[in-house]
GROMACS .gro file of C-alpha atoms in nm:
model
  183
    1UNK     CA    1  15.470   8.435 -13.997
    2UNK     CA    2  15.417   8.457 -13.620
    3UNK     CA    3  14.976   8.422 -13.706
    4UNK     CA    4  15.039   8.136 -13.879
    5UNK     CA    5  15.191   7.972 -13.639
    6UNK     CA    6  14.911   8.068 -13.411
    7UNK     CA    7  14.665   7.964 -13.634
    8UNK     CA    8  14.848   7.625 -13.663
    9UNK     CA    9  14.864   7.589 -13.320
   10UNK     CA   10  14.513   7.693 -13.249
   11UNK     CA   11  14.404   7.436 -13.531
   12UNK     CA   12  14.563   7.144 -13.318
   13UNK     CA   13  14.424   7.281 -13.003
   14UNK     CA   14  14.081   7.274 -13.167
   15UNK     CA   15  14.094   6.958 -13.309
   16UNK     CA   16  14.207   6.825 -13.020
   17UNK     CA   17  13.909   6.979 -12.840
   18UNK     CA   18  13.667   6.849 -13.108
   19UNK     CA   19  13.787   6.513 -13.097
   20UNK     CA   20  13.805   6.516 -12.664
   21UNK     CA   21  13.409   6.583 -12.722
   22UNK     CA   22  13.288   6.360 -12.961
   23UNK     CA   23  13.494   6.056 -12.786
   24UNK     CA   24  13.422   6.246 -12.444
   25UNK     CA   25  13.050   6.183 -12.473
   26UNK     CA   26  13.069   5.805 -12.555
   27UNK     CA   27  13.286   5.800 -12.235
   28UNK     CA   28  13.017   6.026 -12.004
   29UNK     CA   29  12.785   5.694 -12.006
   30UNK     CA   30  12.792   5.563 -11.700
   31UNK     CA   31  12.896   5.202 -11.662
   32UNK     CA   32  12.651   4.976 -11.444
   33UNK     CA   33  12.847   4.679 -11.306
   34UNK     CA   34  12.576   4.558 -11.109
   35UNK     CA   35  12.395   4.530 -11.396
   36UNK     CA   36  12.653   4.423 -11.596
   37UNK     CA   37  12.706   4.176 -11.338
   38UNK     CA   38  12.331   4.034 -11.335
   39UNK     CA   39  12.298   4.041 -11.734
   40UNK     CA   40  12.625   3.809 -11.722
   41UNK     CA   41  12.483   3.600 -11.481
   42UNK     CA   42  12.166   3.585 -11.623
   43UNK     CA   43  12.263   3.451 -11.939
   44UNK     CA   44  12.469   3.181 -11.744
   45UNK     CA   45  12.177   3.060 -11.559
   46UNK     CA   46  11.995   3.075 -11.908
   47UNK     CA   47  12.285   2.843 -12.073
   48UNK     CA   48  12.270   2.616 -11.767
   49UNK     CA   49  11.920   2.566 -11.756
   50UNK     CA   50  11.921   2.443 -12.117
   51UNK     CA   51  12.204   2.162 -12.004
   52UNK     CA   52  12.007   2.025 -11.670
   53UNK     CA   53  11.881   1.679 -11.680
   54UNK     CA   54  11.542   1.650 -11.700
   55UNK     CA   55  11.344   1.576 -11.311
   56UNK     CA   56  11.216   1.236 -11.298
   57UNK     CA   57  10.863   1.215 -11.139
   58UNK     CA   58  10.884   1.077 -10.757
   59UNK     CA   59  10.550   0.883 -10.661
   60UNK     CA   60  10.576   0.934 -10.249
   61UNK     CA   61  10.819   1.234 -10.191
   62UNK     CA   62  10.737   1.114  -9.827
   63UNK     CA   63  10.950   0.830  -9.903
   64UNK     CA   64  11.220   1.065  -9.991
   65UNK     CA   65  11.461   1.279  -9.789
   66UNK     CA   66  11.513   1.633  -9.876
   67UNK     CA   67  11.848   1.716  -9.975
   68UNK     CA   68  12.033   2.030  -9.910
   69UNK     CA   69  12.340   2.210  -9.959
   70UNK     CA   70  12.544   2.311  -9.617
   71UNK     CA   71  12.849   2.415  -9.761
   72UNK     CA   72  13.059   2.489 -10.102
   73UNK     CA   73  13.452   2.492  -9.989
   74UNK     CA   74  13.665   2.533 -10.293
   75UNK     CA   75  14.029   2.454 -10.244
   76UNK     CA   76  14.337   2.492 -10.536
   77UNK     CA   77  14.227   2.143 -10.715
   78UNK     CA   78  13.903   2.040 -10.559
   79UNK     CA   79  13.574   2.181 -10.483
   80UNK     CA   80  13.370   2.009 -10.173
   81UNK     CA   81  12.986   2.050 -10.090
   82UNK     CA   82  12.872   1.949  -9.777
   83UNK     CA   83  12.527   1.773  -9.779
   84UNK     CA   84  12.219   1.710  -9.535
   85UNK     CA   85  11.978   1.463  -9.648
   86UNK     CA   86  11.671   1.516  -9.422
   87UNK     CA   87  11.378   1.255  -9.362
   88UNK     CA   88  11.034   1.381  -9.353
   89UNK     CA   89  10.748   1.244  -9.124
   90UNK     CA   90  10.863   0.871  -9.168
   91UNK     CA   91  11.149   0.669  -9.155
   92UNK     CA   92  11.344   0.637  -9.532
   93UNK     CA   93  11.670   0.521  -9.673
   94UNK     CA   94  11.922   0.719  -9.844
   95UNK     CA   95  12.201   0.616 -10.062
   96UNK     CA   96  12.553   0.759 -10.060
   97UNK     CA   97  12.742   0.705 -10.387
   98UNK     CA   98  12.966   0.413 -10.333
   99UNK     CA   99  13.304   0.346 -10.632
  100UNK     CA  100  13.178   0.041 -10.780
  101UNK     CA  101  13.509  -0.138 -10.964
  102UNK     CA  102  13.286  -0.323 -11.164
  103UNK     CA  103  13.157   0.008 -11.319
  104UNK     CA  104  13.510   0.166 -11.304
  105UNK     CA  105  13.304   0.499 -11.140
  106UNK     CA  106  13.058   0.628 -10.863
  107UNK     CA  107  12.693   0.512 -10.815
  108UNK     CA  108  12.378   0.603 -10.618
  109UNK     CA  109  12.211   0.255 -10.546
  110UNK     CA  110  12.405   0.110 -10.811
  111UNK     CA  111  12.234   0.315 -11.131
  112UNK     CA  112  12.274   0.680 -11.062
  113UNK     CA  113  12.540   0.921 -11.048
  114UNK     CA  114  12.615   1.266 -10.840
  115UNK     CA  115  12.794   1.537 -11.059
  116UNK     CA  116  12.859   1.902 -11.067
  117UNK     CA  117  12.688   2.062 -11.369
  118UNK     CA  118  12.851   2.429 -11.499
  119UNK     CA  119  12.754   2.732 -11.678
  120UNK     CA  120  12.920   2.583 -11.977
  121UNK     CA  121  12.748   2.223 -11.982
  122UNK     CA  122  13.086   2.069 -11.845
  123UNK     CA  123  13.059   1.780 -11.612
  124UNK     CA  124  13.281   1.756 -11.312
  125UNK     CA  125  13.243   1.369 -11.207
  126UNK     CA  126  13.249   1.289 -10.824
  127UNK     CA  127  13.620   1.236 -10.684
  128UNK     CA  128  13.545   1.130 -10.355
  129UNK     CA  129  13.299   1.105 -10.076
  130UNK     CA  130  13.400   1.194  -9.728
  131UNK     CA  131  13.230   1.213  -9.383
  132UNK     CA  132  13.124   1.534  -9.138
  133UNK     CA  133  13.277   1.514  -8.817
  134UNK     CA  134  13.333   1.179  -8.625
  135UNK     CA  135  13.085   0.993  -8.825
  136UNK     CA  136  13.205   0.644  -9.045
  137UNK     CA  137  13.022   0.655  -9.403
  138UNK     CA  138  12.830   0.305  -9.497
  139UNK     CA  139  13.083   0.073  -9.748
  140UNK     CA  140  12.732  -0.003  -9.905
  141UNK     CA  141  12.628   0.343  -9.900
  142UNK     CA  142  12.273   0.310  -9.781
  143UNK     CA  143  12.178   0.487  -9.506
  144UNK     CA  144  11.833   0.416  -9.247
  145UNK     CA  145  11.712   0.781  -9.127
  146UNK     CA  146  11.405   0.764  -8.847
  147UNK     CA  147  11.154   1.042  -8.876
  148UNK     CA  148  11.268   1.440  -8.866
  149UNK     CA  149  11.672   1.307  -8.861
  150UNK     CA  150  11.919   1.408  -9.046
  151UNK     CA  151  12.284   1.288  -9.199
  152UNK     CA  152  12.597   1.488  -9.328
  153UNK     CA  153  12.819   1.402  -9.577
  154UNK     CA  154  13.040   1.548  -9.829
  155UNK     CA  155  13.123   1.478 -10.176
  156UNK     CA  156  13.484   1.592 -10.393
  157UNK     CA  157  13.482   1.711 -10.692
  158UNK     CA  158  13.723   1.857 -10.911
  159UNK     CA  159  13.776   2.197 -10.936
  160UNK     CA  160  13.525   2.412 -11.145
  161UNK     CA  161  13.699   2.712 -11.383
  162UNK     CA  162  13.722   3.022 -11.199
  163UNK     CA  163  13.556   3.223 -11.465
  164UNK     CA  164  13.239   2.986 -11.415
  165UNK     CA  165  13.009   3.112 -11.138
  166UNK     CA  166  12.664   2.953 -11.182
  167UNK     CA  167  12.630   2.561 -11.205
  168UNK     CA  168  12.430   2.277 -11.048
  169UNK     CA  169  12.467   1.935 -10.819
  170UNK     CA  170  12.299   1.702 -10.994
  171UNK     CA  171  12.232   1.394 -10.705
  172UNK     CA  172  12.059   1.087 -10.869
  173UNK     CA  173  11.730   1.263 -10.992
  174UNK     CA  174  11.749   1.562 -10.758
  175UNK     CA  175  11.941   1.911 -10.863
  176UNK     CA  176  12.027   2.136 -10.645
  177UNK     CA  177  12.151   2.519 -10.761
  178UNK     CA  178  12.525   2.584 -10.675
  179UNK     CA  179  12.685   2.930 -10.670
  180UNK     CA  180  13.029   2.890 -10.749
  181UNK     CA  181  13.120   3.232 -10.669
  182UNK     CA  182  13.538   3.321 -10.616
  183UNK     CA  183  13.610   3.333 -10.216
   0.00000   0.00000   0.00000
């Protein structure tokens, strides 16, 4: 009586064992979350690239100010870039979005719009426009830079998904790459 009971015992033991090394080996992979990390955000930048707007061809991009992203501050509701539109070697005009009532939204010059493009295709429209520092924004929105200067300026939008971590500004015909990365 006393070896069966040992035999029983040893039975569990041993499958117990068996089973500890056949699921044991599946578990002896190492996990790569960098890599995990860049596949996942590799496949975002894939699905975002498929939803950008196409670039419209510029004839003098003299004539145009570079624009650039100073700063992504994302608060509870809200997520605010800070831009610098730059003027080359000669003078140019930029245009802020201005809230046109007659169009019930926000428009660049009257036909284009800034937005916030995500991962996911989703478009976060423009909230608000505010101004860096001191500095009073245009009620027309256009803007007269001389040579080499530069202007600030920062547009509201609402608040992008937390899960989302790629997406992209899209400002009239330029788009800029955002990282919305959790701060």
């Amino acid at each position: 009586m006393k070896t069966e009971r040992l035999s029983d015992w040893a039975m569990g033991r041993l499958t117990v064992a068996l089973l500890l090394l056949v699921f044991g080996f599946n578990g002896c992979k190492q996990r790569d979350p960098l890599a995990e990390e860049r596949a996942a955000l590799d496949a975002a930048a894939v699905r975002l690239r498929g939803c950008l707007p196409q670039p419209t061809p510029v004839n003098d991009s003299s004539r145009e100010p570079r624009l650039a992203i100073v700063e992504i501050t994302r608060q509870p509701q809200t997520i605010t870039v800070q831009l610098a539109a730059v003027a080359g070697a000669e003078a140019v005009e930029f245009y802020l979005p201005v809230y046109l009532m007659s169009a019930g939204r926000w428009l660049i010059n009257e036909r284009e719009r800034a937005y916030v493009l995500d991962e996911r295709c989703g478009e976060h429209k423009l909230q608000d426009r505010k101004p860096v520092g001191d500095k009073r924004l245009p009620l027309d929105g256009k803007v007269s830079l001389k040579a080499g200067e530069a202007f600030s300026f920062k547009l509201v939008f609402p608040m992008v998904p937390d899960e989302l971590r790629l997406g992209a500004l899209v400002y009239g015909s330029t788009v800029l790459p955002l990282a919305l990365l959790n701060r």
